[in-house]
mmCIF file with all atom_site columns, C-alpha atoms in Angstrom:
data_model
loop_
_atom_site.group_PDB
_atom_site.id
_atom_site.type_symbol
_atom_site.label_atom_id
_atom_site.label_alt_id
_atom_site.label_comp_id
_atom_site.label_asym_id
_atom_site.label_entity_id
_atom_site.label_seq_id
_atom_site.pdbx_PDB_ins_code
_atom_site.Cartn_x
_atom_site.Cartn_y
_atom_site.Cartn_z
_atom_site.occupancy
_atom_site.B_iso_or_equiv
_atom_site.pdbx_formal_charge
_atom_site.auth_seq_id
_atom_site.auth_comp_id
_atom_site.auth_asym_id
_atom_site.auth_atom_id
_atom_site.pdbx_PDB_model_num
ATOM 1   C CA . MET A 1 1   ? -14.759 32.454  -37.367 1.00 43.00 ? 1   MET A CA 1
ATOM 2   C CA . GLY A 1 2   ? -16.039 29.032  -38.401 1.00 45.00 ? 2   GLY A CA 1
ATOM 3   C CA . ASP A 1 3   ? -12.932 27.290  -37.080 1.00 47.00 ? 3   ASP A CA 1
ATOM 4   C CA . ARG A 1 4   ? -13.194 29.087  -33.762 1.00 43.00 ? 4   ARG A CA 1
ATOM 5   C CA . ALA A 1 5   ? -16.848 28.165  -33.444 1.00 45.00 ? 5   ALA A CA 1
ATOM 6   C CA . MET A 1 6   ? -16.064 24.510  -34.058 1.00 42.00 ? 6   MET A CA 1
ATOM 7   C CA . ALA A 1 7   ? -13.264 24.617  -31.485 1.00 44.00 ? 7   ALA A CA 1
ATOM 8   C CA . GLY A 1 8   ? -15.619 26.149  -28.944 1.00 45.00 ? 8   GLY A CA 1
ATOM 9   C CA . ALA A 1 9   ? -18.209 23.466  -29.605 1.00 44.00 ? 9   ALA A CA 1
ATOM 10  C CA . LYS A 1 10  ? -15.611 20.751  -29.108 1.00 40.00 ? 10  LYS A CA 1
ATOM 11  C CA . ALA A 1 11  ? -14.472 22.344  -25.862 1.00 41.00 ? 11  ALA A CA 1
ATOM 12  C CA . ARG A 1 12  ? -18.062 22.474  -24.591 1.00 43.00 ? 12  ARG A CA 1
ATOM 13  C CA . GLY A 1 13  ? -18.457 18.809  -25.496 1.00 42.00 ? 13  GLY A CA 1
ATOM 14  C CA . ARG A 1 14  ? -15.504 17.651  -23.410 1.00 42.00 ? 14  ARG A CA 1
ATOM 15  C CA . PRO A 1 15  ? -16.070 16.173  -19.955 1.00 43.00 ? 15  PRO A CA 1
ATOM 16  C CA . SER A 1 16  ? -15.402 18.625  -17.115 1.00 42.00 ? 16  SER A CA 1
ATOM 17  C CA . GLY A 1 17  ? -11.734 18.902  -16.174 1.00 43.00 ? 17  GLY A CA 1
ATOM 18  C CA . GLY A 1 18  ? -10.631 18.495  -19.802 1.00 42.00 ? 18  GLY A CA 1
ATOM 19  C CA . ARG A 1 19  ? -9.018  15.117  -19.093 1.00 46.00 ? 19  ARG A CA 1
ATOM 20  C CA . GLY A 1 20  ? -11.726 12.884  -20.500 1.00 46.00 ? 20  GLY A CA 1
ATOM 21  C CA . ARG A 1 21  ? -12.002 10.851  -17.289 1.00 52.00 ? 21  ARG A CA 1
ATOM 22  C CA . ARG A 1 22  ? -14.926 8.523   -16.905 1.00 55.00 ? 22  ARG A CA 1
ATOM 23  C CA . ARG A 1 23  ? -17.473 9.370   -14.258 1.00 68.00 ? 23  ARG A CA 1
ATOM 24  C CA . LEU A 1 24  ? -16.608 7.619   -11.003 1.00 66.00 ? 24  LEU A CA 1
ATOM 25  C CA . SER A 1 25  ? -19.088 6.128   -8.593  1.00 79.00 ? 25  SER A CA 1
ATOM 26  C CA . VAL A 1 26  ? -19.271 7.488   -5.057  1.00 81.00 ? 26  VAL A CA 1
ATOM 27  C CA . ASP A 1 27  ? -17.234 4.563   -3.702  1.00 82.00 ? 27  ASP A CA 1
ATOM 28  C CA . GLU A 1 28  ? -14.645 4.807   -6.493  1.00 89.00 ? 28  GLU A CA 1
ATOM 29  C CA . ARG A 1 29  ? -14.175 8.527   -5.966  1.00 90.00 ? 29  ARG A CA 1
ATOM 30  C CA . ARG A 1 30  ? -13.861 8.045   -2.208  1.00 92.00 ? 30  ARG A CA 1
ATOM 31  C CA . ASP A 1 31  ? -11.297 5.270   -2.727  1.00 92.00 ? 31  ASP A CA 1
ATOM 32  C CA . GLU A 1 32  ? -9.351  7.514   -5.084  1.00 93.00 ? 32  GLU A CA 1
ATOM 33  C CA . LEU A 1 33  ? -9.156  10.237  -2.452  1.00 94.00 ? 33  LEU A CA 1
ATOM 34  C CA . ILE A 1 34  ? -8.092  7.723   0.203   1.00 94.00 ? 34  ILE A CA 1
ATOM 35  C CA . GLU A 1 35  ? -5.343  6.366   -2.051  1.00 92.00 ? 35  GLU A CA 1
ATOM 36  C CA . ALA A 1 36  ? -4.050  9.889   -2.666  1.00 93.00 ? 36  ALA A CA 1
ATOM 37  C CA . ALA A 1 37  ? -4.078  10.535  1.080   1.00 92.00 ? 37  ALA A CA 1
ATOM 38  C CA . LEU A 1 38  ? -2.178  7.306   1.760   1.00 88.00 ? 38  LEU A CA 1
ATOM 39  C CA . GLN A 1 39  ? 0.522   8.304   -0.704  1.00 89.00 ? 39  GLN A CA 1
ATOM 40  C CA . LEU A 1 40  ? 0.980   11.598  1.135   1.00 90.00 ? 40  LEU A CA 1
ATOM 41  C CA . PHE A 1 41  ? 0.697   10.237  4.673   1.00 86.00 ? 41  PHE A CA 1
ATOM 42  C CA . SER A 1 42  ? 3.305   7.567   3.887   1.00 82.00 ? 42  SER A CA 1
ATOM 43  C CA . THR A 1 43  ? 6.035   10.179  3.428   1.00 81.00 ? 43  THR A CA 1
ATOM 44  C CA . ARG A 1 44  ? 4.839   13.085  5.582   1.00 83.00 ? 44  ARG A CA 1
ATOM 45  C CA . SER A 1 45  ? 3.231   13.392  8.991   1.00 79.00 ? 45  SER A CA 1
ATOM 46  C CA . PRO A 1 46  ? -0.505  14.228  9.048   1.00 81.00 ? 46  PRO A CA 1
ATOM 47  C CA . GLU A 1 47  ? 0.322   17.682  10.418  1.00 82.00 ? 47  GLU A CA 1
ATOM 48  C CA . ASP A 1 48  ? 2.272   18.430  7.231   1.00 87.00 ? 48  ASP A CA 1
ATOM 49  C CA . VAL A 1 49  ? -0.461  17.295  4.827   1.00 90.00 ? 49  VAL A CA 1
ATOM 50  C CA . SER A 1 50  ? -3.309  19.638  3.980   1.00 93.00 ? 50  SER A CA 1
ATOM 51  C CA . ILE A 1 51  ? -6.680  19.039  2.363   1.00 95.00 ? 51  ILE A CA 1
ATOM 52  C CA . ASP A 1 52  ? -5.384  21.063  -0.596  1.00 95.00 ? 52  ASP A CA 1
ATOM 53  C CA . ASP A 1 53  ? -2.458  18.628  -0.907  1.00 95.00 ? 53  ASP A CA 1
ATOM 54  C CA . VAL A 1 54  ? -4.821  15.659  -1.034  1.00 95.00 ? 54  VAL A CA 1
ATOM 55  C CA . ALA A 1 55  ? -7.086  17.390  -3.550  1.00 95.00 ? 55  ALA A CA 1
ATOM 56  C CA . ALA A 1 56  ? -4.150  18.202  -5.813  1.00 95.00 ? 56  ALA A CA 1
ATOM 57  C CA . LYS A 1 57  ? -2.780  14.661  -5.549  1.00 95.00 ? 57  LYS A CA 1
ATOM 58  C CA . ALA A 1 58  ? -6.165  13.185  -6.508  1.00 93.00 ? 58  ALA A CA 1
ATOM 59  C CA . GLY A 1 59  ? -6.892  15.758  -9.206  1.00 92.00 ? 59  GLY A CA 1
ATOM 60  C CA . ALA A 1 60  ? -9.996  16.827  -7.320  1.00 92.00 ? 60  ALA A CA 1
ATOM 61  C CA . SER A 1 61  ? -11.311 19.993  -5.752  1.00 93.00 ? 61  SER A CA 1
ATOM 62  C CA . ARG A 1 62  ? -10.916 20.985  -2.117  1.00 93.00 ? 62  ARG A CA 1
ATOM 63  C CA . ALA A 1 63  ? -14.710 21.070  -1.823  1.00 94.00 ? 63  ALA A CA 1
ATOM 64  C CA . LEU A 1 64  ? -14.972 17.479  -3.048  1.00 93.00 ? 64  LEU A CA 1
ATOM 65  C CA . VAL A 1 65  ? -12.590 16.246  -0.364  1.00 94.00 ? 65  VAL A CA 1
ATOM 66  C CA . TYR A 1 66  ? -14.682 17.994  2.289   1.00 94.00 ? 66  TYR A CA 1
ATOM 67  C CA . HIS A 1 67  ? -17.809 16.534  0.703   1.00 93.00 ? 67  HIS A CA 1
ATOM 68  C CA . TYR A 1 68  ? -16.581 12.989  1.367   1.00 94.00 ? 68  TYR A CA 1
ATOM 69  C CA . PHE A 1 69  ? -14.680 13.662  4.588   1.00 93.00 ? 69  PHE A CA 1
ATOM 70  C CA . GLY A 1 70  ? -15.519 16.172  7.296   1.00 88.00 ? 70  GLY A CA 1
ATOM 71  C CA . GLY A 1 71  ? -11.894 17.202  7.665   1.00 89.00 ? 71  GLY A CA 1
ATOM 72  C CA . LYS A 1 72  ? -8.288  16.043  7.581   1.00 89.00 ? 72  LYS A CA 1
ATOM 73  C CA . ASN A 1 73  ? -8.522  13.891  10.692  1.00 89.00 ? 73  ASN A CA 1
ATOM 74  C CA . GLU A 1 74  ? -11.518 11.999  9.305   1.00 92.00 ? 74  GLU A CA 1
ATOM 75  C CA . LEU A 1 75  ? -9.649  11.480  6.038   1.00 92.00 ? 75  LEU A CA 1
ATOM 76  C CA . TYR A 1 76  ? -6.553  10.264  7.909   1.00 89.00 ? 76  TYR A CA 1
ATOM 77  C CA . ILE A 1 77  ? -8.569  7.761   9.933   1.00 90.00 ? 77  ILE A CA 1
ATOM 78  C CA . ALA A 1 78  ? -10.341 6.536   6.781   1.00 92.00 ? 78  ALA A CA 1
ATOM 79  C CA . ALA A 1 79  ? -6.978  6.096   5.036   1.00 89.00 ? 79  ALA A CA 1
ATOM 80  C CA . LEU A 1 80  ? -5.498  4.106   7.926   1.00 87.00 ? 80  LEU A CA 1
ATOM 81  C CA . GLY A 1 81  ? -8.666  2.027   8.178   1.00 90.00 ? 81  GLY A CA 1
ATOM 82  C CA . SER A 1 82  ? -8.498  1.204   4.483   1.00 89.00 ? 82  SER A CA 1
ATOM 83  C CA . ALA A 1 83  ? -4.883  0.035   4.755   1.00 86.00 ? 83  ALA A CA 1
ATOM 84  C CA . ALA A 1 84  ? -5.678  -2.017  7.857   1.00 88.00 ? 84  ALA A CA 1
ATOM 85  C CA . LYS A 1 85  ? -8.649  -3.696  6.177   1.00 88.00 ? 85  LYS A CA 1
ATOM 86  C CA . GLN A 1 86  ? -6.576  -4.689  3.148   1.00 84.00 ? 86  GLN A CA 1
ATOM 87  C CA . LEU A 1 87  ? -3.889  -6.170  5.383   1.00 85.00 ? 87  LEU A CA 1
ATOM 88  C CA . SER A 1 88  ? -6.375  -8.061  7.563   1.00 86.00 ? 88  SER A CA 1
ATOM 89  C CA . VAL A 1 89  ? -7.827  -9.789  4.489   1.00 84.00 ? 89  VAL A CA 1
ATOM 90  C CA . LEU A 1 90  ? -4.385  -10.949 3.388   1.00 82.00 ? 90  LEU A CA 1
ATOM 91  C CA . LEU A 1 91  ? -3.615  -12.256 6.871   1.00 80.00 ? 91  LEU A CA 1
ATOM 92  C CA . GLU A 1 92  ? -6.415  -14.819 6.925   1.00 80.00 ? 92  GLU A CA 1
ATOM 93  C CA . PRO A 1 93  ? -4.633  -17.832 8.419   1.00 74.00 ? 93  PRO A CA 1
ATOM 94  C CA . PRO A 1 94  ? -3.652  -20.794 6.219   1.00 78.00 ? 94  PRO A CA 1
ATOM 95  C CA . THR A 1 95  ? -5.408  -24.025 7.145   1.00 77.00 ? 95  THR A CA 1
ATOM 96  C CA . GLU A 1 96  ? -2.905  -26.618 5.953   1.00 79.00 ? 96  GLU A CA 1
ATOM 97  C CA . GLY A 1 97  ? 0.743   -27.466 6.527   1.00 85.00 ? 97  GLY A CA 1
ATOM 98  C CA . ARG A 1 98  ? 3.118   -27.613 9.460   1.00 88.00 ? 98  ARG A CA 1
ATOM 99  C CA . PRO A 1 99  ? 3.072   -24.701 11.936  1.00 89.00 ? 99  PRO A CA 1
ATOM 100 C CA . LEU A 1 100 ? 6.242   -23.080 10.625  1.00 89.00 ? 100 LEU A CA 1
ATOM 101 C CA . GLU A 1 101 ? 5.082   -23.624 7.058   1.00 90.00 ? 101 GLU A CA 1
ATOM 102 C CA . ARG A 1 102 ? 1.816   -21.829 7.838   1.00 89.00 ? 102 ARG A CA 1
ATOM 103 C CA . LEU A 1 103 ? 3.829   -19.051 9.431   1.00 90.00 ? 103 LEU A CA 1
ATOM 104 C CA . ARG A 1 104 ? 5.967   -18.746 6.303   1.00 92.00 ? 104 ARG A CA 1
ATOM 105 C CA . ILE A 1 105 ? 2.807   -18.446 4.197   1.00 90.00 ? 105 ILE A CA 1
ATOM 106 C CA . SER A 1 106 ? 1.400   -15.743 6.493   1.00 88.00 ? 106 SER A CA 1
ATOM 107 C CA . LEU A 1 107 ? 4.693   -13.838 6.392   1.00 92.00 ? 107 LEU A CA 1
ATOM 108 C CA . LYS A 1 108 ? 4.741   -14.019 2.597   1.00 93.00 ? 108 LYS A CA 1
ATOM 109 C CA . ARG A 1 109 ? 1.222   -12.601 2.490   1.00 90.00 ? 109 ARG A CA 1
ATOM 110 C CA . TYR A 1 110 ? 2.296   -9.870  4.887   1.00 91.00 ? 110 TYR A CA 1
ATOM 111 C CA . PHE A 1 111 ? 5.131   -8.873  2.572   1.00 94.00 ? 111 PHE A CA 1
ATOM 112 C CA . ASP A 1 112 ? 2.779   -9.092  -0.408  1.00 91.00 ? 112 ASP A CA 1
ATOM 113 C CA . PHE A 1 113 ? 0.920   -6.248  1.281   1.00 88.00 ? 113 PHE A CA 1
ATOM 114 C CA . VAL A 1 114 ? 4.151   -4.416  2.108   1.00 91.00 ? 114 VAL A CA 1
ATOM 115 C CA . GLU A 1 115 ? 5.200   -4.536  -1.548  1.00 90.00 ? 115 GLU A CA 1
ATOM 116 C CA . SER A 1 116 ? 1.848   -3.993  -3.245  1.00 85.00 ? 116 SER A CA 1
ATOM 117 C CA . HIS A 1 117 ? 0.502   -1.375  -0.827  1.00 84.00 ? 117 HIS A CA 1
ATOM 118 C CA . ALA A 1 118 ? 3.684   0.411   0.190   1.00 87.00 ? 118 ALA A CA 1
ATOM 119 C CA . ALA A 1 119 ? 1.935   3.704   0.864   1.00 83.00 ? 119 ALA A CA 1
ATOM 120 C CA . GLY A 1 120 ? -0.704  2.096   3.054   1.00 80.00 ? 120 GLY A CA 1
ATOM 121 C CA . TYR A 1 121 ? 1.849   0.069   4.996   1.00 86.00 ? 121 TYR A CA 1
ATOM 122 C CA . THR A 1 122 ? 4.146   3.015   5.571   1.00 87.00 ? 122 THR A CA 1
ATOM 123 C CA . ALA A 1 123 ? 1.290   5.299   6.572   1.00 82.00 ? 123 ALA A CA 1
ATOM 124 C CA . LEU A 1 124 ? 0.004   2.663   8.953   1.00 80.00 ? 124 LEU A CA 1
ATOM 125 C CA . LEU A 1 125 ? 3.320   2.395   10.810  1.00 83.00 ? 125 LEU A CA 1
ATOM 126 C CA . ARG A 1 126 ? 5.042   5.710   10.275  1.00 71.00 ? 126 ARG A CA 1
ATOM 127 C CA . GLY A 1 127 ? 2.565   8.383   9.358   1.00 50.00 ? 127 GLY A CA 1
ATOM 128 C CA . GLY A 1 128 ? 0.789   9.103   12.630  1.00 48.00 ? 128 GLY A CA 1
ATOM 129 C CA . PRO A 1 129 ? 1.391   10.936  15.878  1.00 44.00 ? 129 PRO A CA 1
ATOM 130 C CA . ALA A 1 130 ? 4.112   9.538   18.124  1.00 45.00 ? 130 ALA A CA 1
ATOM 131 C CA . ASP A 1 131 ? 1.712   8.598   20.906  1.00 46.00 ? 131 ASP A CA 1
ATOM 132 C CA . ARG A 1 132 ? -0.726  6.855   18.535  1.00 54.00 ? 132 ARG A CA 1
ATOM 133 C CA . SER A 1 133 ? -3.681  8.016   20.615  1.00 61.00 ? 133 SER A CA 1
ATOM 134 C CA . GLY A 1 134 ? -7.361  7.896   19.709  1.00 80.00 ? 134 GLY A CA 1
ATOM 135 C CA . GLU A 1 135 ? -8.735  6.194   16.615  1.00 86.00 ? 135 GLU A CA 1
ATOM 136 C CA . ALA A 1 136 ? -5.381  6.043   14.827  1.00 82.00 ? 136 ALA A CA 1
ATOM 137 C CA . GLY A 1 137 ? -3.831  4.187   17.740  1.00 85.00 ? 137 GLY A CA 1
ATOM 138 C CA . GLU A 1 138 ? -6.788  1.802   17.889  1.00 88.00 ? 138 GLU A CA 1
ATOM 139 C CA . ILE A 1 139 ? -6.386  0.936   14.197  1.00 88.00 ? 139 ILE A CA 1
ATOM 140 C CA . VAL A 1 140 ? -2.649  0.236   14.491  1.00 86.00 ? 140 VAL A CA 1
ATOM 141 C CA . ASP A 1 141 ? -3.072  -1.697  17.739  1.00 89.00 ? 141 ASP A CA 1
ATOM 142 C CA . GLY A 1 142 ? -5.904  -3.662  16.156  1.00 88.00 ? 142 GLY A CA 1
ATOM 143 C CA . ILE A 1 143 ? -3.656  -4.776  13.298  1.00 86.00 ? 143 ILE A CA 1
ATOM 144 C CA . ARG A 1 144 ? -0.955  -5.800  15.762  1.00 90.00 ? 144 ARG A CA 1
ATOM 145 C CA . ARG A 1 145 ? -3.453  -7.810  17.800  1.00 91.00 ? 145 ARG A CA 1
ATOM 146 C CA . LEU A 1 146 ? -4.680  -9.430  14.606  1.00 88.00 ? 146 LEU A CA 1
ATOM 147 C CA . LEU A 1 147 ? -1.137  -10.282 13.539  1.00 88.00 ? 147 LEU A CA 1
ATOM 148 C CA . LEU A 1 148 ? -0.386  -11.783 16.957  1.00 92.00 ? 148 LEU A CA 1
ATOM 149 C CA . ASP A 1 149 ? -3.569  -13.851 16.717  1.00 91.00 ? 149 ASP A CA 1
ATOM 150 C CA . ARG A 1 150 ? -2.588  -15.081 13.238  1.00 87.00 ? 150 ARG A CA 1
ATOM 151 C CA . ILE A 1 151 ? 0.894   -16.076 14.449  1.00 90.00 ? 151 ILE A CA 1
ATOM 152 C CA . LEU A 1 152 ? -0.534  -17.964 17.421  1.00 91.00 ? 152 LEU A CA 1
ATOM 153 C CA . HIS A 1 153 ? -3.008  -19.684 15.111  1.00 88.00 ? 153 HIS A CA 1
ATOM 154 C CA . SER A 1 154 ? -0.161  -20.733 12.826  1.00 87.00 ? 154 SER A CA 1
ATOM 155 C CA . LEU A 1 155 ? 1.728   -22.158 15.811  1.00 89.00 ? 155 LEU A CA 1
ATOM 156 C CA . ASP A 1 156 ? -1.362  -23.999 17.143  1.00 89.00 ? 156 ASP A CA 1
ATOM 157 C CA . VAL A 1 157 ? -1.335  -21.977 20.375  1.00 92.00 ? 157 VAL A CA 1
ATOM 158 C CA . ASP A 1 158 ? -4.600  -20.820 21.940  1.00 92.00 ? 158 ASP A CA 1
ATOM 159 C CA . VAL A 1 159 ? -3.420  -18.859 24.985  1.00 93.00 ? 159 VAL A CA 1
ATOM 160 C CA . PRO A 1 160 ? 0.293   -17.980 25.035  1.00 94.00 ? 160 PRO A CA 1
ATOM 161 C CA . PRO A 1 161 ? 2.263   -17.934 28.282  1.00 94.00 ? 161 PRO A CA 1
ATOM 162 C CA . PRO A 1 162 ? 3.616   -14.456 29.089  1.00 96.00 ? 162 PRO A CA 1
ATOM 163 C CA . ILE A 1 163 ? 7.161   -15.207 27.883  1.00 97.00 ? 163 ILE A CA 1
ATOM 164 C CA . LEU A 1 164 ? 5.879   -16.442 24.523  1.00 96.00 ? 164 LEU A CA 1
ATOM 165 C CA . ARG A 1 165 ? 3.564   -13.445 24.152  1.00 96.00 ? 165 ARG A CA 1
ATOM 166 C CA . ILE A 1 166 ? 6.431   -11.037 24.824  1.00 96.00 ? 166 ILE A CA 1
ATOM 167 C CA . THR A 1 167 ? 8.700   -12.956 22.462  1.00 97.00 ? 167 THR A CA 1
ATOM 168 C CA . LEU A 1 168 ? 6.179   -12.847 19.623  1.00 96.00 ? 168 LEU A CA 1
ATOM 169 C CA . ARG A 1 169 ? 5.422   -9.156  20.100  1.00 95.00 ? 169 ARG A CA 1
ATOM 170 C CA . CYS A 1 170 ? 9.148   -8.378  19.993  1.00 96.00 ? 170 CYS A CA 1
ATOM 171 C CA . TRP A 1 171 ? 9.426   -10.388 16.781  1.00 96.00 ? 171 TRP A CA 1
ATOM 172 C CA . MET A 1 172 ? 6.457   -8.527  15.298  1.00 94.00 ? 172 MET A CA 1
ATOM 173 C CA . ALA A 1 173 ? 8.289   -5.244  15.919  1.00 94.00 ? 173 ALA A CA 1
ATOM 174 C CA . THR A 1 174 ? 11.260  -6.732  14.064  1.00 96.00 ? 174 THR A CA 1
ATOM 175 C CA . VAL A 1 175 ? 9.022   -7.668  11.127  1.00 95.00 ? 175 VAL A CA 1
ATOM 176 C CA . GLU A 1 176 ? 7.555   -4.154  10.978  1.00 93.00 ? 176 GLU A CA 1
ATOM 177 C CA . THR A 1 177 ? 11.006  -2.562  11.034  1.00 94.00 ? 177 THR A CA 1
ATOM 178 C CA . ALA A 1 178 ? 12.232  -5.000  8.383   1.00 96.00 ? 178 ALA A CA 1
ATOM 179 C CA . GLY A 1 179 ? 9.283   -4.093  6.162   1.00 95.00 ? 179 GLY A CA 1
ATOM 180 C CA . LEU A 1 180 ? 9.994   -0.370  6.395   1.00 94.00 ? 180 LEU A CA 1
ATOM 181 C CA . ASP A 1 181 ? 13.723  -0.907  5.819   1.00 95.00 ? 181 ASP A CA 1
ATOM 182 C CA . TRP A 1 182 ? 13.066  -3.151  2.822   1.00 96.00 ? 182 TRP A CA 1
ATOM 183 C CA . LEU A 1 183 ? 10.797  -0.563  1.221   1.00 94.00 ? 183 LEU A CA 1
ATOM 184 C CA . GLU A 1 184 ? 13.450  2.094   1.717   1.00 93.00 ? 184 GLU A CA 1
ATOM 185 C CA . ASN A 1 185 ? 16.472  0.109   0.520   1.00 97.00 ? 185 ASN A CA 1
ATOM 186 C CA . ARG A 1 186 ? 15.386  -3.064  -1.317  1.00 96.00 ? 186 ARG A CA 1
ATOM 187 C CA . ASP A 1 187 ? 18.946  -4.390  -1.135  1.00 97.00 ? 187 ASP A CA 1
ATOM 188 C CA . VAL A 1 188 ? 17.873  -7.825  0.139   1.00 97.00 ? 188 VAL A CA 1
ATOM 189 C CA . SER A 1 189 ? 15.604  -10.115 -1.842  1.00 98.00 ? 189 SER A CA 1
ATOM 190 C CA . ARG A 1 190 ? 12.156  -10.660 -0.392  1.00 97.00 ? 190 ARG A CA 1
ATOM 191 C CA . PRO A 1 191 ? 12.524  -14.461 -0.123  1.00 97.00 ? 191 PRO A CA 1
ATOM 192 C CA . ASP A 1 192 ? 15.844  -14.055 1.701   1.00 98.00 ? 192 ASP A CA 1
ATOM 193 C CA . LEU A 1 193 ? 14.328  -11.523 4.093   1.00 98.00 ? 193 LEU A CA 1
ATOM 194 C CA . GLU A 1 194 ? 11.327  -13.732 4.795   1.00 96.00 ? 194 GLU A CA 1
ATOM 195 C CA . ARG A 1 195 ? 13.565  -16.732 5.512   1.00 96.00 ? 195 ARG A CA 1
ATOM 196 C CA . LEU A 1 196 ? 15.744  -14.588 7.783   1.00 97.00 ? 196 LEU A CA 1
ATOM 197 C CA . LEU A 1 197 ? 12.739  -13.450 9.801   1.00 96.00 ? 197 LEU A CA 1
ATOM 198 C CA . VAL A 1 198 ? 11.406  -16.985 10.268  1.00 94.00 ? 198 VAL A CA 1
ATOM 199 C CA . ASP A 1 199 ? 14.869  -18.152 11.350  1.00 94.00 ? 199 ASP A CA 1
ATOM 200 C CA . GLN A 1 200 ? 15.086  -15.249 13.785  1.00 96.00 ? 200 GLN A CA 1
ATOM 201 C CA . LEU A 1 201 ? 11.782  -16.259 15.341  1.00 95.00 ? 201 LEU A CA 1
ATOM 202 C CA . VAL A 1 202 ? 13.008  -19.832 15.787  1.00 93.00 ? 202 VAL A CA 1
ATOM 203 C CA . VAL A 1 203 ? 16.206  -18.610 17.482  1.00 95.00 ? 203 VAL A CA 1
ATOM 204 C CA . ILE A 1 204 ? 14.491  -16.231 19.907  1.00 96.00 ? 204 ILE A CA 1
ATOM 205 C CA . MET A 1 205 ? 11.889  -18.887 20.743  1.00 95.00 ? 205 MET A CA 1
ATOM 206 C CA . GLN A 1 206 ? 14.723  -21.251 21.589  1.00 96.00 ? 206 GLN A CA 1
ATOM 207 C CA . VAL A 1 207 ? 16.246  -18.634 23.897  1.00 96.00 ? 207 VAL A CA 1
ATOM 208 C CA . SER A 1 208 ? 12.862  -17.815 25.443  1.00 97.00 ? 208 SER A CA 1
ATOM 209 C CA . GLY A 1 209 ? 12.313  -21.519 26.046  1.00 96.00 ? 209 GLY A CA 1
ATOM 210 C CA . ARG A 1 210 ? 15.150  -21.425 28.567  1.00 96.00 ? 210 ARG A CA 1
ATOM 211 C CA . HIS A 1 211 ? 13.070  -19.018 30.631  1.00 96.00 ? 211 HIS A CA 1
ATOM 212 C CA . ASP A 1 212 ? 9.675   -20.678 30.266  1.00 97.00 ? 212 ASP A CA 1
ATOM 213 C CA . PRO A 1 213 ? 8.880   -24.413 30.091  1.00 95.00 ? 213 PRO A CA 1
ATOM 214 C CA . GLY A 1 214 ? 5.772   -23.859 27.959  1.00 93.00 ? 214 GLY A CA 1
ATOM 215 C CA . THR A 1 215 ? 7.693   -21.914 25.314  1.00 95.00 ? 215 THR A CA 1
ATOM 216 C CA . GLY A 1 216 ? 10.476  -24.517 25.496  1.00 96.00 ? 216 GLY A CA 1
ATOM 217 C CA . ALA A 1 217 ? 7.964   -27.311 24.870  1.00 94.00 ? 217 ALA A CA 1
ATOM 218 C CA . LEU A 1 218 ? 6.533   -25.404 21.893  1.00 93.00 ? 218 LEU A CA 1
ATOM 219 C CA . PHE A 1 219 ? 10.012  -24.937 20.441  1.00 94.00 ? 219 PHE A CA 1
ATOM 220 C CA . ASP A 1 220 ? 10.767  -28.647 20.858  1.00 94.00 ? 220 ASP A CA 1
ATOM 221 C CA . ARG A 1 221 ? 7.502   -29.570 19.110  1.00 91.00 ? 221 ARG A CA 1
ATOM 222 C CA . LEU A 1 222 ? 8.174   -27.226 16.199  1.00 89.00 ? 222 LEU A CA 1
ATOM 223 C CA . ALA A 1 223 ? 11.743  -28.510 15.828  1.00 89.00 ? 223 ALA A CA 1
ATOM 224 C CA . HIS A 1 224 ? 10.526  -32.111 15.899  1.00 88.00 ? 224 HIS A CA 1
ATOM 225 C CA . GLU A 1 225 ? 7.876   -31.472 13.226  1.00 85.00 ? 225 GLU A CA 1
ATOM 226 C CA . GLU A 1 226 ? 10.371  -29.695 10.977  1.00 81.00 ? 226 GLU A CA 1
ATOM 227 C CA . MET A 1 227 ? 13.006  -32.440 11.279  1.00 80.00 ? 227 MET A CA 1
ATOM 228 C CA . ASN A 1 228 ? 10.517  -35.243 10.660  1.00 76.00 ? 228 ASN A CA 1
ATOM 229 C CA . HIS A 1 229 ? 8.914   -33.720 7.586   1.00 67.00 ? 229 HIS A CA 1
#
């Protein structure tokens, strides 16, 4: 009887949940739930993820998830917003170096996010509805606008001519696809992939320059700066 009494006392003394976890702050607990949601949304569509799935992934209760988020859509938007915010911080433009060198730095930072926040990146690009309407679409479009702005900043371009804008947006789609493919296969080294993408941009800018004098002049300037470094 004495042994059982001692065991009961020890059990009553354990933190709730029996796992001995430290007590999390409101922000920490919310971040934990968002991270669990990102992991799920990166491999399954939002329609296939339930609040119970998120709660189980985070080791929390269903009621706790509803306490922090009004429902699954609010949680999904919060998860996408968190991933977008992390990426936007990493994409702060470099201030030194030649244009293509600054672009290489920005691309490296982009792939730092791809590698370190795979769930967030994949959820951002793959996890949502096909039409990307509403708040989810605004978040993804906002990141793409930010990325375009960062590229233009790296190239010392304020207002791009239409041909250059189209060229850069096409290249951005290539970078996104390359990021998803790299996460899935990882059969090309990151440095090699980053060099390939920069070289691809140079080639398509050269081709686009044949259709637009402004883009052609930009290509000539970039080529001149690279050769004379």
